[in-house]
mmCIF file of C-alpha atoms and ligand atoms in Angstrom:
data_model
loop_
_atom_site.group_PDB
_atom_site.id
_atom_site.type_symbol
_atom_site.label_atom_id
_atom_site.label_comp_id
_atom_site.label_asym_id
_atom_site.label_seq_id
_atom_site.Cartn_x
_atom_site.Cartn_y
_atom_site.Cartn_z
ATOM 1 C CA MET A 229 80.537 145.743 41.848
ATOM 2 C CA ILE A 230 80.010 148.638 44.192
ATOM 3 C CA LEU A 231 79.148 151.698 42.073
ATOM 4 C CA ILE A 232 79.550 155.243 43.267
ATOM 5 C CA ASN A 233 77.100 158.115 43.085
ATOM 6 C CA GLU A 234 78.715 159.734 40.072
ATOM 7 C CA HIS A 235 77.181 163.089 40.862
ATOM 8 C CA TYR A 236 79.949 163.415 43.463
ATOM 9 C CA LEU A 237 82.429 163.521 40.633
ATOM 10 C CA LYS A 238 80.950 166.816 39.471
ATOM 11 C CA LEU A 239 81.925 168.482 42.739
ATOM 12 C CA LYS A 240 85.049 170.502 43.175
ATOM 13 C CA SER A 241 87.610 168.303 44.918
ATOM 14 C CA SER A 242 87.069 169.744 48.383
ATOM 15 C CA TYR A 243 84.733 171.909 50.383
ATOM 16 C CA LEU A 244 85.800 175.596 50.344
ATOM 17 C CA PHE A 245 86.777 175.852 53.992
ATOM 18 C CA ALA A 246 88.681 172.560 53.876
ATOM 19 C CA ASP A 247 90.587 173.901 50.898
ATOM 20 C CA ILE A 248 91.472 177.117 52.731
ATOM 21 C CA ALA A 249 92.495 175.200 55.862
ATOM 22 C CA ARG A 250 94.849 173.087 53.779
ATOM 23 C CA ARG A 251 96.496 176.173 52.221
ATOM 24 C CA VAL A 252 96.877 177.758 55.649
ATOM 25 C CA THR A 253 98.420 174.601 57.146
ATOM 26 C CA SER A 254 100.887 174.352 54.274
ATOM 27 C CA PHE A 255 101.814 178.047 54.701
ATOM 28 C CA GLN A 256 102.221 177.545 58.447
ATOM 29 C CA GLU A 257 104.541 174.574 57.896
ATOM 30 C CA LYS A 258 106.767 176.717 55.700
ATOM 31 C CA HIS A 259 106.655 179.684 58.127
ATOM 32 C CA PRO A 260 106.510 178.126 61.600
ATOM 33 C CA ASP A 261 107.411 181.407 63.321
ATOM 34 C CA MET A 262 104.707 183.450 61.673
ATOM 35 C CA GLU A 263 101.686 184.040 63.885
ATOM 36 C CA ILE A 264 98.691 183.675 61.625
ATOM 37 C CA ILE A 265 95.480 185.600 62.364
ATOM 38 C CA LYS A 266 92.411 183.748 61.183
ATOM 39 C CA LEU A 267 89.579 185.888 59.884
ATOM 40 C CA GLY A 268 88.466 183.282 57.371
ATOM 41 C CA ILE A 269 85.825 180.725 58.379
ATOM 42 C CA GLY A 270 83.152 182.199 60.592
ATOM 43 C CA ASP A 271 84.145 180.356 63.736
ATOM 44 C CA VAL A 272 83.465 182.020 67.073
ATOM 45 C CA THR A 273 86.313 182.673 69.505
ATOM 46 C CA LEU A 274 84.556 183.840 72.675
ATOM 47 C CA PRO A 275 83.732 181.102 75.193
ATOM 48 C CA LEU A 276 80.158 179.972 75.820
ATOM 49 C CA PRO A 277 77.984 182.485 77.678
ATOM 50 C CA LYS A 278 78.117 181.781 81.417
ATOM 51 C CA ALA A 279 74.375 181.062 81.598
ATOM 52 C CA CYS A 280 74.733 178.339 78.940
ATOM 53 C CA LEU A 281 77.758 176.860 80.612
ATOM 54 C CA GLU A 282 76.039 176.641 83.996
ATOM 55 C CA ALA A 283 72.936 175.074 82.493
ATOM 56 C CA MET A 284 75.045 172.527 80.654
ATOM 57 C CA HIS A 285 77.028 171.614 83.788
ATOM 58 C CA LYS A 286 73.818 171.141 85.719
ATOM 59 C CA ALA A 287 72.351 168.964 82.981
ATOM 60 C CA VAL A 288 75.502 166.838 82.830
ATOM 61 C CA ASP A 289 75.173 166.241 86.577
ATOM 62 C CA GLU A 290 71.533 165.213 86.056
ATOM 63 C CA MET A 291 72.720 162.638 83.529
ATOM 64 C CA GLY A 292 74.936 161.144 86.252
ATOM 65 C CA LYS A 293 72.074 160.351 88.659
ATOM 66 C CA SER A 294 69.571 157.564 88.131
ATOM 67 C CA GLU A 295 66.588 159.766 89.177
ATOM 68 C CA THR A 296 67.368 162.413 86.565
ATOM 69 C CA PHE A 297 69.162 160.377 83.907
ATOM 70 C CA ARG A 298 67.681 160.580 80.384
ATOM 71 C CA GLY A 299 68.073 158.248 77.450
ATOM 72 C CA TYR A 300 66.757 159.079 73.980
ATOM 73 C CA GLY A 301 64.971 162.381 73.903
ATOM 74 C CA PRO A 302 62.300 163.384 71.401
ATOM 75 C CA GLU A 303 63.935 163.531 67.950
ATOM 76 C CA GLN A 304 62.325 166.924 67.331
ATOM 77 C CA GLY A 305 63.802 168.360 70.533
ATOM 78 C CA TYR A 306 62.660 168.828 74.103
ATOM 79 C CA ALA A 307 59.510 170.886 74.696
ATOM 80 C CA PHE A 308 61.373 173.155 77.151
ATOM 81 C CA LEU A 309 63.565 174.445 74.296
ATOM 82 C CA ARG A 310 60.951 174.479 71.537
ATOM 83 C CA GLU A 311 58.586 176.503 73.721
ATOM 84 C CA LYS A 312 61.238 179.116 74.482
ATOM 85 C CA ILE A 313 62.148 179.430 70.791
ATOM 86 C CA ALA A 314 58.527 179.884 69.734
ATOM 87 C CA GLU A 315 57.983 182.551 72.390
ATOM 88 C CA PHE A 316 61.225 184.530 72.173
ATOM 89 C CA ASP A 317 62.349 184.179 68.579
ATOM 90 C CA PHE A 318 58.977 184.355 66.844
ATOM 91 C CA GLN A 319 55.879 185.237 68.872
ATOM 92 C CA ALA A 320 57.710 188.201 70.455
ATOM 93 C CA ARG A 321 58.157 189.535 66.904
ATOM 94 C CA GLY A 322 54.545 188.955 65.948
ATOM 95 C CA ALA A 323 55.211 185.717 64.060
ATOM 96 C CA GLN A 324 52.756 183.021 65.170
ATOM 97 C CA ILE A 325 55.084 180.011 65.168
ATOM 98 C CA GLU A 326 54.136 177.147 67.480
ATOM 99 C CA PRO A 327 56.582 174.935 69.409
ATOM 100 C CA ASP A 328 55.641 171.827 67.405
ATOM 101 C CA GLU A 329 56.650 173.600 64.189
ATOM 102 C CA ILE A 330 60.247 173.737 65.447
ATOM 103 C CA PHE A 331 62.781 170.923 64.920
ATOM 104 C CA ILE A 332 65.930 171.042 67.036
ATOM 105 C CA SER A 333 69.033 169.790 65.265
ATOM 106 C CA ASP A 334 72.802 169.787 65.471
ATOM 107 C CA GLY A 335 73.383 172.500 62.899
ATOM 108 C CA ALA A 336 72.005 174.735 60.205
ATOM 109 C CA LYS A 337 74.627 173.415 57.811
ATOM 110 C CA CYS A 338 73.145 169.925 58.103
ATOM 111 C CA ASP A 339 69.556 171.166 57.890
ATOM 112 C CA THR A 340 70.086 173.464 54.916
ATOM 113 C CA GLY A 341 72.008 170.636 53.275
ATOM 114 C CA ASN A 342 69.459 167.932 54.047
ATOM 115 C CA PHE A 343 66.203 169.740 53.343
ATOM 116 C CA GLN A 344 66.433 169.267 49.563
ATOM 117 C CA GLU A 345 65.888 165.517 50.098
ATOM 118 C CA LEU A 346 62.179 166.135 50.452
ATOM 119 C CA PHE A 347 61.749 167.334 46.892
ATOM 120 C CA ALA A 348 61.587 165.807 43.458
ATOM 121 C CA GLN A 349 64.637 165.335 41.320
ATOM 122 C CA ASN A 350 63.443 167.526 38.477
ATOM 123 C CA ILE A 351 62.585 170.727 40.343
ATOM 124 C CA THR A 352 64.203 173.998 39.330
ATOM 125 C CA ILE A 353 66.420 175.459 41.990
ATOM 126 C CA ALA A 354 67.520 179.066 42.465
ATOM 127 C CA VAL A 355 70.598 179.845 44.515
ATOM 128 C CA PRO A 356 72.185 183.201 45.227
ATOM 129 C CA ASP A 357 75.589 183.986 43.716
ATOM 130 C CA PRO A 358 77.737 184.390 45.798
ATOM 131 C CA VAL A 359 76.355 181.578 47.945
ATOM 132 C CA TYR A 360 77.068 179.481 51.028
ATOM 133 C CA PRO A 361 78.438 176.425 49.184
ATOM 134 C CA VAL A 362 76.342 173.880 51.111
ATOM 135 C CA TYR A 363 73.133 174.825 49.261
ATOM 136 C CA VAL A 364 74.758 174.123 45.905
ATOM 137 C CA ASP A 365 76.919 171.119 46.727
ATOM 138 C CA THR A 366 74.090 169.149 48.346
ATOM 139 C CA ASN A 367 71.957 169.587 45.227
ATOM 140 C CA VAL A 368 74.884 168.506 43.079
ATOM 141 C CA MET A 369 75.289 165.382 45.231
ATOM 142 C CA ALA A 370 71.555 164.723 44.815
ATOM 143 C CA GLY A 371 71.936 164.815 41.029
ATOM 144 C CA ARG A 372 69.922 167.954 40.389
ATOM 145 C CA THR A 373 72.565 169.688 38.297
ATOM 146 C CA GLY A 374 74.643 169.152 35.212
ATOM 147 C CA SER A 375 78.359 169.598 35.191
ATOM 148 C CA PHE A 376 80.429 172.516 36.466
ATOM 149 C CA THR A 377 81.215 174.720 33.498
ATOM 150 C CA ASN A 378 82.641 178.234 33.528
ATOM 151 C CA GLY A 379 82.259 178.523 37.279
ATOM 152 C CA ARG A 380 78.648 177.389 37.465
ATOM 153 C CA TYR A 381 76.627 174.182 37.596
ATOM 154 C CA GLU A 382 74.372 173.597 34.637
ATOM 155 C CA GLY A 383 70.706 173.429 35.525
ATOM 156 C CA LEU A 384 70.819 175.807 38.508
ATOM 157 C CA VAL A 385 69.345 179.293 38.345
ATOM 158 C CA TYR A 386 71.846 181.740 39.822
ATOM 159 C CA LEU A 387 70.481 184.826 41.550
ATOM 160 C CA GLU A 388 73.221 187.377 41.120
ATOM 161 C CA SER A 389 74.071 189.612 44.065
ATOM 162 C CA THR A 390 76.232 192.397 42.779
ATOM 163 C CA LYS A 391 77.169 196.007 43.463
ATOM 164 C CA GLU A 392 74.528 196.998 40.904
ATOM 165 C CA ASN A 393 71.669 195.527 42.941
ATOM 166 C CA ASN A 394 73.207 196.292 46.346
ATOM 167 C CA PHE A 395 73.794 192.569 46.806
ATOM 168 C CA ILE A 396 70.043 191.831 46.941
ATOM 169 C CA PRO A 397 69.207 189.515 44.059
ATOM 170 C CA GLU A 398 66.332 190.225 41.751
ATOM 171 C CA LEU A 399 63.445 187.779 41.325
ATOM 172 C CA PRO A 400 64.227 184.996 38.831
ATOM 173 C CA LYS A 401 63.303 185.729 35.240
ATOM 174 C CA THR A 402 62.263 182.123 34.611
ATOM 175 C CA PRO A 403 60.014 180.173 37.031
ATOM 176 C CA VAL A 404 61.770 178.278 39.838
ATOM 177 C CA ASP A 405 60.451 175.859 42.470
ATOM 178 C CA LEU A 406 62.958 176.000 45.322
ATOM 179 C CA ILE A 407 64.699 179.210 46.351
ATOM 180 C CA TYR A 408 67.592 179.525 48.808
ATOM 181 C CA LEU A 409 67.877 182.899 50.528
ATOM 182 C CA CYS A 410 70.173 183.936 53.365
ATOM 183 C CA PHE A 411 69.857 187.195 55.328
ATOM 184 C CA PRO A 412 71.897 188.713 56.870
ATOM 185 C CA ASN A 413 73.799 187.228 54.012
ATOM 186 C CA ASN A 414 76.695 184.868 54.117
ATOM 187 C CA PRO A 415 79.070 185.802 52.543
ATOM 188 C CA THR A 416 78.233 189.420 51.669
ATOM 189 C CA GLY A 417 76.762 190.564 54.984
ATOM 190 C CA ALA A 418 73.994 192.337 53.036
ATOM 191 C CA THR A 419 70.587 192.620 54.718
ATOM 192 C CA ILE A 420 67.076 192.645 53.287
ATOM 193 C CA THR A 421 64.147 194.916 54.177
ATOM 194 C CA LYS A 422 60.629 193.642 54.858
ATOM 195 C CA GLU A 423 59.425 195.174 51.592
ATOM 196 C CA GLU A 424 62.078 193.350 49.575
ATOM 197 C CA LEU A 425 61.498 190.078 51.388
ATOM 198 C CA LYS A 426 57.770 190.394 50.762
ATOM 199 C CA LYS A 427 58.463 190.280 47.003
ATOM 200 C CA TRP A 428 59.996 186.823 47.454
ATOM 201 C CA VAL A 429 57.087 185.589 49.548
ATOM 202 C CA ASP A 430 54.662 186.838 46.918
ATOM 203 C CA TYR A 431 56.732 185.205 44.184
ATOM 204 C CA ALA A 432 56.654 181.883 46.037
ATOM 205 C CA HIS A 433 52.858 182.080 46.363
ATOM 206 C CA GLU A 434 52.452 182.929 42.706
ATOM 207 C CA HIS A 435 54.695 180.085 41.505
ATOM 208 C CA LYS A 436 53.812 177.481 44.178
ATOM 209 C CA ALA A 437 57.498 177.639 45.081
ATOM 210 C CA LEU A 438 59.222 177.173 48.426
ATOM 211 C CA ILE A 439 61.792 179.463 50.070
ATOM 212 C CA LEU A 440 64.544 177.980 52.252
ATOM 213 C CA PHE A 441 65.438 180.995 54.388
ATOM 214 C CA ASP A 442 68.737 180.780 56.231
ATOM 215 C CA ALA A 443 68.669 183.201 59.160
ATOM 216 C CA ALA A 444 71.750 181.879 60.952
ATOM 217 C CA TYR A 445 73.055 185.439 61.415
ATOM 218 C CA GLU A 446 69.832 187.164 62.550
ATOM 219 C CA ALA A 447 71.235 187.880 66.034
ATOM 220 C CA PHE A 448 73.648 190.367 64.439
ATOM 221 C CA ILE A 449 70.796 192.599 63.264
ATOM 222 C CA ARG A 450 70.828 195.893 65.140
ATOM 223 C CA ASP A 451 68.756 197.942 62.721
ATOM 224 C CA GLU A 452 65.223 197.970 64.211
ATOM 225 C CA ASP A 453 63.521 197.977 60.817
ATOM 226 C CA LEU A 454 65.105 194.840 59.429
ATOM 227 C CA PRO A 455 63.239 191.517 59.692
ATOM 228 C CA HIS A 456 64.849 188.845 61.880
ATOM 229 C CA SER A 457 62.560 186.159 60.536
ATOM 230 C CA ILE A 458 60.818 185.572 57.217
ATOM 231 C CA TYR A 459 57.660 184.882 59.249
ATOM 232 C CA GLU A 460 57.473 188.601 60.022
ATOM 233 C CA ILE A 461 56.180 188.808 56.429
ATOM 234 C CA ASP A 462 52.499 188.071 55.855
ATOM 235 C CA GLY A 463 51.931 184.820 54.004
ATOM 236 C CA ALA A 464 55.425 183.432 54.622
ATOM 237 C CA LYS A 465 54.212 180.514 56.724
ATOM 238 C CA GLU A 466 52.685 178.880 53.633
ATOM 239 C CA VAL A 467 55.811 179.146 51.514
ATOM 240 C CA ALA A 468 58.927 179.308 53.664
ATOM 241 C CA ILE A 469 61.143 177.184 55.900
ATOM 242 C CA GLU A 470 63.541 179.006 58.239
ATOM 243 C CA PHE A 471 66.896 177.821 59.561
ATOM 244 C CA ARG A 472 68.440 179.204 62.737
ATOM 245 C CA SER A 473 71.538 178.326 64.671
ATOM 246 C CA TYR A 474 73.092 178.884 68.080
ATOM 247 C CA SER A 475 76.551 178.643 66.492
ATOM 248 C CA LYS A 476 77.098 182.320 65.841
ATOM 249 C CA THR A 477 74.365 183.529 68.202
ATOM 250 C CA ALA A 478 75.693 181.897 71.352
ATOM 251 C CA GLY A 479 79.104 180.502 70.425
ATOM 252 C CA PHE A 480 77.881 176.929 69.782
ATOM 253 C CA THR A 481 80.051 176.137 66.732
ATOM 254 C CA GLY A 482 81.716 173.370 68.739
ATOM 255 C CA THR A 483 78.748 172.616 70.998
ATOM 256 C CA ARG A 484 76.271 172.093 68.114
ATOM 257 C CA CYS A 485 72.659 173.154 68.336
ATOM 258 C CA ALA A 486 70.352 174.702 65.780
ATOM 259 C CA TYR A 487 66.760 174.512 64.690
ATOM 260 C CA THR A 488 64.538 174.553 61.641
ATOM 261 C CA VAL A 489 61.037 175.950 61.494
ATOM 262 C CA VAL A 490 58.591 174.063 59.315
ATOM 263 C CA PRO A 491 55.153 175.676 59.662
ATOM 264 C CA LYS A 492 52.236 173.306 59.400
ATOM 265 C CA ALA A 493 50.666 175.592 56.783
ATOM 266 C CA CYS A 494 53.603 175.109 54.431
ATOM 267 C CA MET A 495 52.687 172.893 51.456
ATOM 268 C CA ALA A 496 54.432 171.116 48.595
ATOM 269 C CA TYR A 497 52.797 169.199 45.753
ATOM 270 C CA ASP A 498 52.813 165.730 44.203
ATOM 271 C CA GLN A 499 52.709 165.071 40.438
ATOM 272 C CA SER A 500 48.938 165.297 40.422
ATOM 273 C CA GLY A 501 49.001 168.726 42.051
ATOM 274 C CA LYS A 502 47.767 167.410 45.410
ATOM 275 C CA LYS A 503 49.062 169.358 48.417
ATOM 276 C CA HIS A 504 51.209 167.763 51.109
ATOM 277 C CA PRO A 505 52.325 169.396 54.359
ATOM 278 C CA VAL A 506 56.108 169.799 54.302
ATOM 279 C CA HIS A 507 55.987 169.468 58.100
ATOM 280 C CA GLU A 508 54.923 165.811 57.799
ATOM 281 C CA LEU A 509 57.697 165.042 55.324
ATOM 282 C CA TRP A 510 60.403 166.695 57.400
ATOM 283 C CA ASN A 511 59.100 165.059 60.570
ATOM 284 C CA ARG A 512 59.297 161.673 58.812
ATOM 285 C CA ARG A 513 62.835 162.330 57.664
ATOM 286 C CA HIS A 514 64.030 163.802 60.947
ATOM 287 C CA THR A 515 62.657 160.952 63.070
ATOM 288 C CA THR A 516 64.176 158.391 60.698
ATOM 289 C CA LYS A 517 67.634 159.858 60.268
ATOM 290 C CA PHE A 518 68.250 161.833 63.452
ATOM 291 C CA ASN A 519 68.142 160.932 67.114
ATOM 292 C CA GLY A 520 68.049 164.341 68.705
ATOM 293 C CA VAL A 521 70.515 166.766 70.209
ATOM 294 C CA SER A 522 71.901 165.764 73.605
ATOM 295 C CA TYR A 523 70.020 166.882 76.724
ATOM 296 C CA PRO A 524 72.902 168.959 78.178
ATOM 297 C CA VAL A 525 73.300 170.836 74.897
ATOM 298 C CA GLN A 526 69.582 171.574 74.667
ATOM 299 C CA LYS A 527 69.631 172.802 78.273
ATOM 300 C CA ALA A 528 72.561 175.066 77.346
ATOM 301 C CA ALA A 529 70.569 176.400 74.379
ATOM 302 C CA GLU A 530 67.519 176.977 76.589
ATOM 303 C CA ALA A 531 69.672 179.173 78.832
ATOM 304 C CA VAL A 532 70.141 181.588 75.911
ATOM 305 C CA TYR A 533 66.576 182.737 76.679
ATOM 306 C CA SER A 534 67.126 183.416 80.389
ATOM 307 C CA PRO A 535 67.560 187.103 81.281
ATOM 308 C CA GLU A 536 71.280 186.532 81.956
ATOM 309 C CA GLY A 537 71.636 184.478 78.775
ATOM 310 C CA GLN A 538 70.020 187.201 76.673
ATOM 311 C CA GLU A 539 72.349 189.813 78.107
ATOM 312 C CA GLN A 540 75.484 187.664 77.713
ATOM 313 C CA VAL A 541 74.623 186.729 74.117
ATOM 314 C CA LYS A 542 74.064 190.391 73.279
ATOM 315 C CA THR A 543 77.395 191.352 74.846
ATOM 316 C CA ASN A 544 79.245 188.709 72.809
ATOM 317 C CA ILE A 545 77.577 189.721 69.566
ATOM 318 C CA ASP A 546 78.275 193.403 70.247
ATOM 319 C CA TYR A 547 81.912 192.386 70.716
ATOM 320 C CA TYR A 548 82.060 190.821 67.247
ATOM 321 C CA LEU A 549 80.114 193.712 65.724
ATOM 322 C CA GLU A 550 82.751 196.076 67.086
ATOM 323 C CA ASN A 551 85.351 193.973 65.260
ATOM 324 C CA ALA A 552 83.278 194.170 62.097
ATOM 325 C CA ARG A 553 83.142 197.954 62.471
ATOM 326 C CA LYS A 554 86.929 198.127 62.844
ATOM 327 C CA ILE A 555 87.463 195.928 59.757
ATOM 328 C CA ARG A 556 85.041 197.919 57.661
ATOM 329 C CA THR A 557 86.442 201.290 58.750
ATOM 330 C CA GLN A 558 90.029 200.252 58.141
ATOM 331 C CA MET A 559 89.392 198.639 54.765
ATOM 332 C CA GLN A 560 87.442 201.700 53.660
ATOM 333 C CA LYS A 561 90.306 203.896 54.864
ATOM 334 C CA LEU A 562 92.591 201.853 52.614
ATOM 335 C CA GLY A 563 90.328 202.750 49.706
ATOM 336 C CA PHE A 564 88.241 199.567 49.401
ATOM 337 C CA THR A 565 84.487 199.505 48.916
ATOM 338 C CA CYS A 566 82.802 197.313 51.520
ATOM 339 C CA VAL A 567 79.372 195.932 52.250
ATOM 340 C CA GLY A 568 78.179 194.105 55.392
ATOM 341 C CA GLY A 569 79.724 194.331 58.808
ATOM 342 C CA GLU A 570 76.877 196.413 60.204
ATOM 343 C CA ASN A 571 74.161 193.896 60.911
ATOM 344 C CA SER A 572 76.456 191.021 60.165
ATOM 345 C CA PRO A 573 79.789 189.542 61.249
ATOM 346 C CA TYR A 574 81.067 189.492 57.674
ATOM 347 C CA VAL A 575 82.616 192.329 55.699
ATOM 348 C CA TRP A 576 82.565 191.833 51.924
ATOM 349 C CA ILE A 577 85.370 193.732 50.304
ATOM 350 C CA ASP A 578 85.820 194.636 46.677
ATOM 351 C CA GLY A 579 89.507 193.810 46.297
ATOM 352 C CA GLN A 580 89.644 194.771 42.644
ATOM 353 C CA MET A 581 91.887 191.817 41.909
ATOM 354 C CA ASP A 582 91.498 188.064 41.634
ATOM 355 C CA SER A 583 90.049 186.776 44.943
ATOM 356 C CA TRP A 584 92.575 183.967 45.400
ATOM 357 C CA GLU A 585 95.430 186.337 44.577
ATOM 358 C CA PHE A 586 94.189 188.722 47.254
ATOM 359 C CA PHE A 587 93.836 185.775 49.658
ATOM 360 C CA ASP A 588 97.458 184.723 48.964
ATOM 361 C CA LEU A 589 98.688 188.284 49.270
ATOM 362 C CA LEU A 590 97.101 188.735 52.711
ATOM 363 C CA LEU A 591 98.338 185.334 53.869
ATOM 364 C CA ASN A 592 101.885 185.746 52.581
ATOM 365 C CA LYS A 593 102.466 189.403 53.352
ATOM 366 C CA ALA A 594 100.306 189.921 56.438
ATOM 367 C CA GLY A 595 99.771 186.432 57.850
ATOM 368 C CA VAL A 596 96.027 187.096 57.785
ATOM 369 C CA VAL A 597 93.510 184.524 56.581
ATOM 370 C CA CYS A 598 90.385 185.755 54.825
ATOM 371 C CA THR A 599 87.960 183.903 52.534
ATOM 372 C CA PRO A 600 88.304 184.460 48.779
ATOM 373 C CA GLY A 601 84.996 185.608 47.357
ATOM 374 C CA ALA A 602 85.395 183.427 44.269
ATOM 375 C CA GLY A 603 84.966 180.396 46.544
ATOM 376 C CA PHE A 604 81.336 181.444 46.981
ATOM 377 C CA GLY A 605 80.578 181.711 43.272
ATOM 378 C CA LYS A 606 81.247 183.568 40.101
ATOM 379 C CA CYS A 607 79.878 186.879 41.389
ATOM 380 C CA GLY A 608 82.274 186.634 44.340
ATOM 381 C CA GLN A 609 85.258 186.944 42.003
ATOM 382 C CA GLY A 610 87.222 190.085 42.841
ATOM 383 C CA PHE A 611 85.962 190.124 46.430
ATOM 384 C CA ILE A 612 87.210 188.784 49.737
ATOM 385 C CA ARG A 613 85.258 188.152 52.935
ATOM 386 C CA ILE A 614 86.757 189.134 56.277
ATOM 387 C CA SER A 615 85.112 187.648 59.336
ATOM 388 C CA ALA A 616 84.754 189.498 62.649
ATOM 389 C CA PHE A 617 85.115 186.338 64.743
ATOM 390 C CA ASN A 618 88.304 186.944 66.661
ATOM 391 C CA SER A 619 89.572 189.051 69.560
ATOM 392 C CA HIS A 620 89.726 192.868 69.343
ATOM 393 C CA GLU A 621 93.503 192.613 69.704
ATOM 394 C CA ASN A 622 93.878 190.171 66.804
ATOM 395 C CA VAL A 623 91.552 192.177 64.568
ATOM 396 C CA GLU A 624 93.481 195.382 65.311
ATOM 397 C CA GLU A 625 96.773 193.609 64.658
ATOM 398 C CA ALA A 626 95.402 192.108 61.430
ATOM 399 C CA MET A 627 94.325 195.553 60.256
ATOM 400 C CA ARG A 628 97.756 197.008 61.059
ATOM 401 C CA ARG A 629 99.437 194.212 59.126
ATOM 402 C CA ILE A 630 97.079 194.616 56.155
ATOM 403 C CA GLU A 631 97.773 198.348 56.051
ATOM 404 C CA LYS A 632 101.505 197.677 56.056
ATOM 405 C CA ALA A 633 101.250 194.916 53.455
ATOM 406 C CA LEU A 634 99.123 196.940 51.090
ATOM 407 C CA GLY A 635 100.932 200.195 51.743
HETATM 408 C C1 MLT B 830 81.305 180.438 57.129
HETATM 409 O O1 MLT B 830 82.418 180.836 57.447
HETATM 410 O O2 MLT B 830 80.763 180.716 56.072
HETATM 411 C C2 MLT B 830 80.575 179.567 58.103
HETATM 412 O O3 MLT B 830 81.291 179.442 59.270
HETATM 413 C C3 MLT B 830 80.380 178.243 57.566
HETATM 414 C C4 MLT B 830 79.386 177.482 58.384
HETATM 415 O O4 MLT B 830 78.686 178.031 59.237
HETATM 416 O O5 MLT B 830 79.288 176.301 58.136
#
């Protein structure tokens, strides 16, 4: 008899964004004439930067000629891309990350979801609340939690991000082994200073813990003092893994390219207390379960680092940040308290009513899709997230409709 992994039965029936998509489709079927504006899932709307597009076209042509055709590439990614990443994303910021510490992949969602595989079943895991659901659900699937009771999984340590702590969680009160952090934060858009991040690095050293740092939104940081990478903090290389993505940075949500940094100095332990380099474990997993990102896509990602690419990426992100500013300003004008939207594409709004009710209200009365905060965890209840990924025109129209609906 084929038995299932019963841990899957503990999960909520569907992934948050699939659930929202289903509600939107059902609404659309009932109101076919209503033009819906989607400010829910963080999916980019601007086309690929020209530099990326040209590089990808050229690489596709290379694949069509026998002299330049390529079969399997290195699972960890081509050196041309890893070298650019090390230089531009880390060394330029004083973080000594080497190209062979970088693993190219097809997405930060997959990497943040898969990384937990390297660790023992009985570790204690801390996740922020609200949280990007992938961190939680993948640990549920792996059997590291109890059941879902009162909005939380038993066995997880929830790091509450609330108005009271400016959406920066405090250090856990009981020891934990694996810590998920995300800054600029999804969903709240909150950012962390170097001083605050240092506390987490120190905590990880003290407790022999590991930080999984999701920096998928770092390109939205405009405040010079904020860290773009956890490796800007002394000592982070021994205790932190960092996830990055071209999805939001360069419009690759449909093109798929990301990377994970696993410094060689980063260690985890076996039962006897012996140290093991996490790099070796991840390399073993990656080369076994992944066959690399396609050559044309890696060439497109490399073009992000060309002078034109850098300028085009900045222009696109500034475009979304202008949307975020409009959303924040308008929602504040309507009397809501907001966080995020300044160094982040997400605005986190205190709706002062049930999140799903607010979601339904905006969908039904304004034809605007947001993301209900409760979908990200208990501390998200009462909030909604509005994403800046859309055109200026649509964002302005959405704000007009929301004003009318709430007025
Ligand atoms: C989000 O809206 O939170 C993100 O788009 C989800 C993701 O990147 O997978």
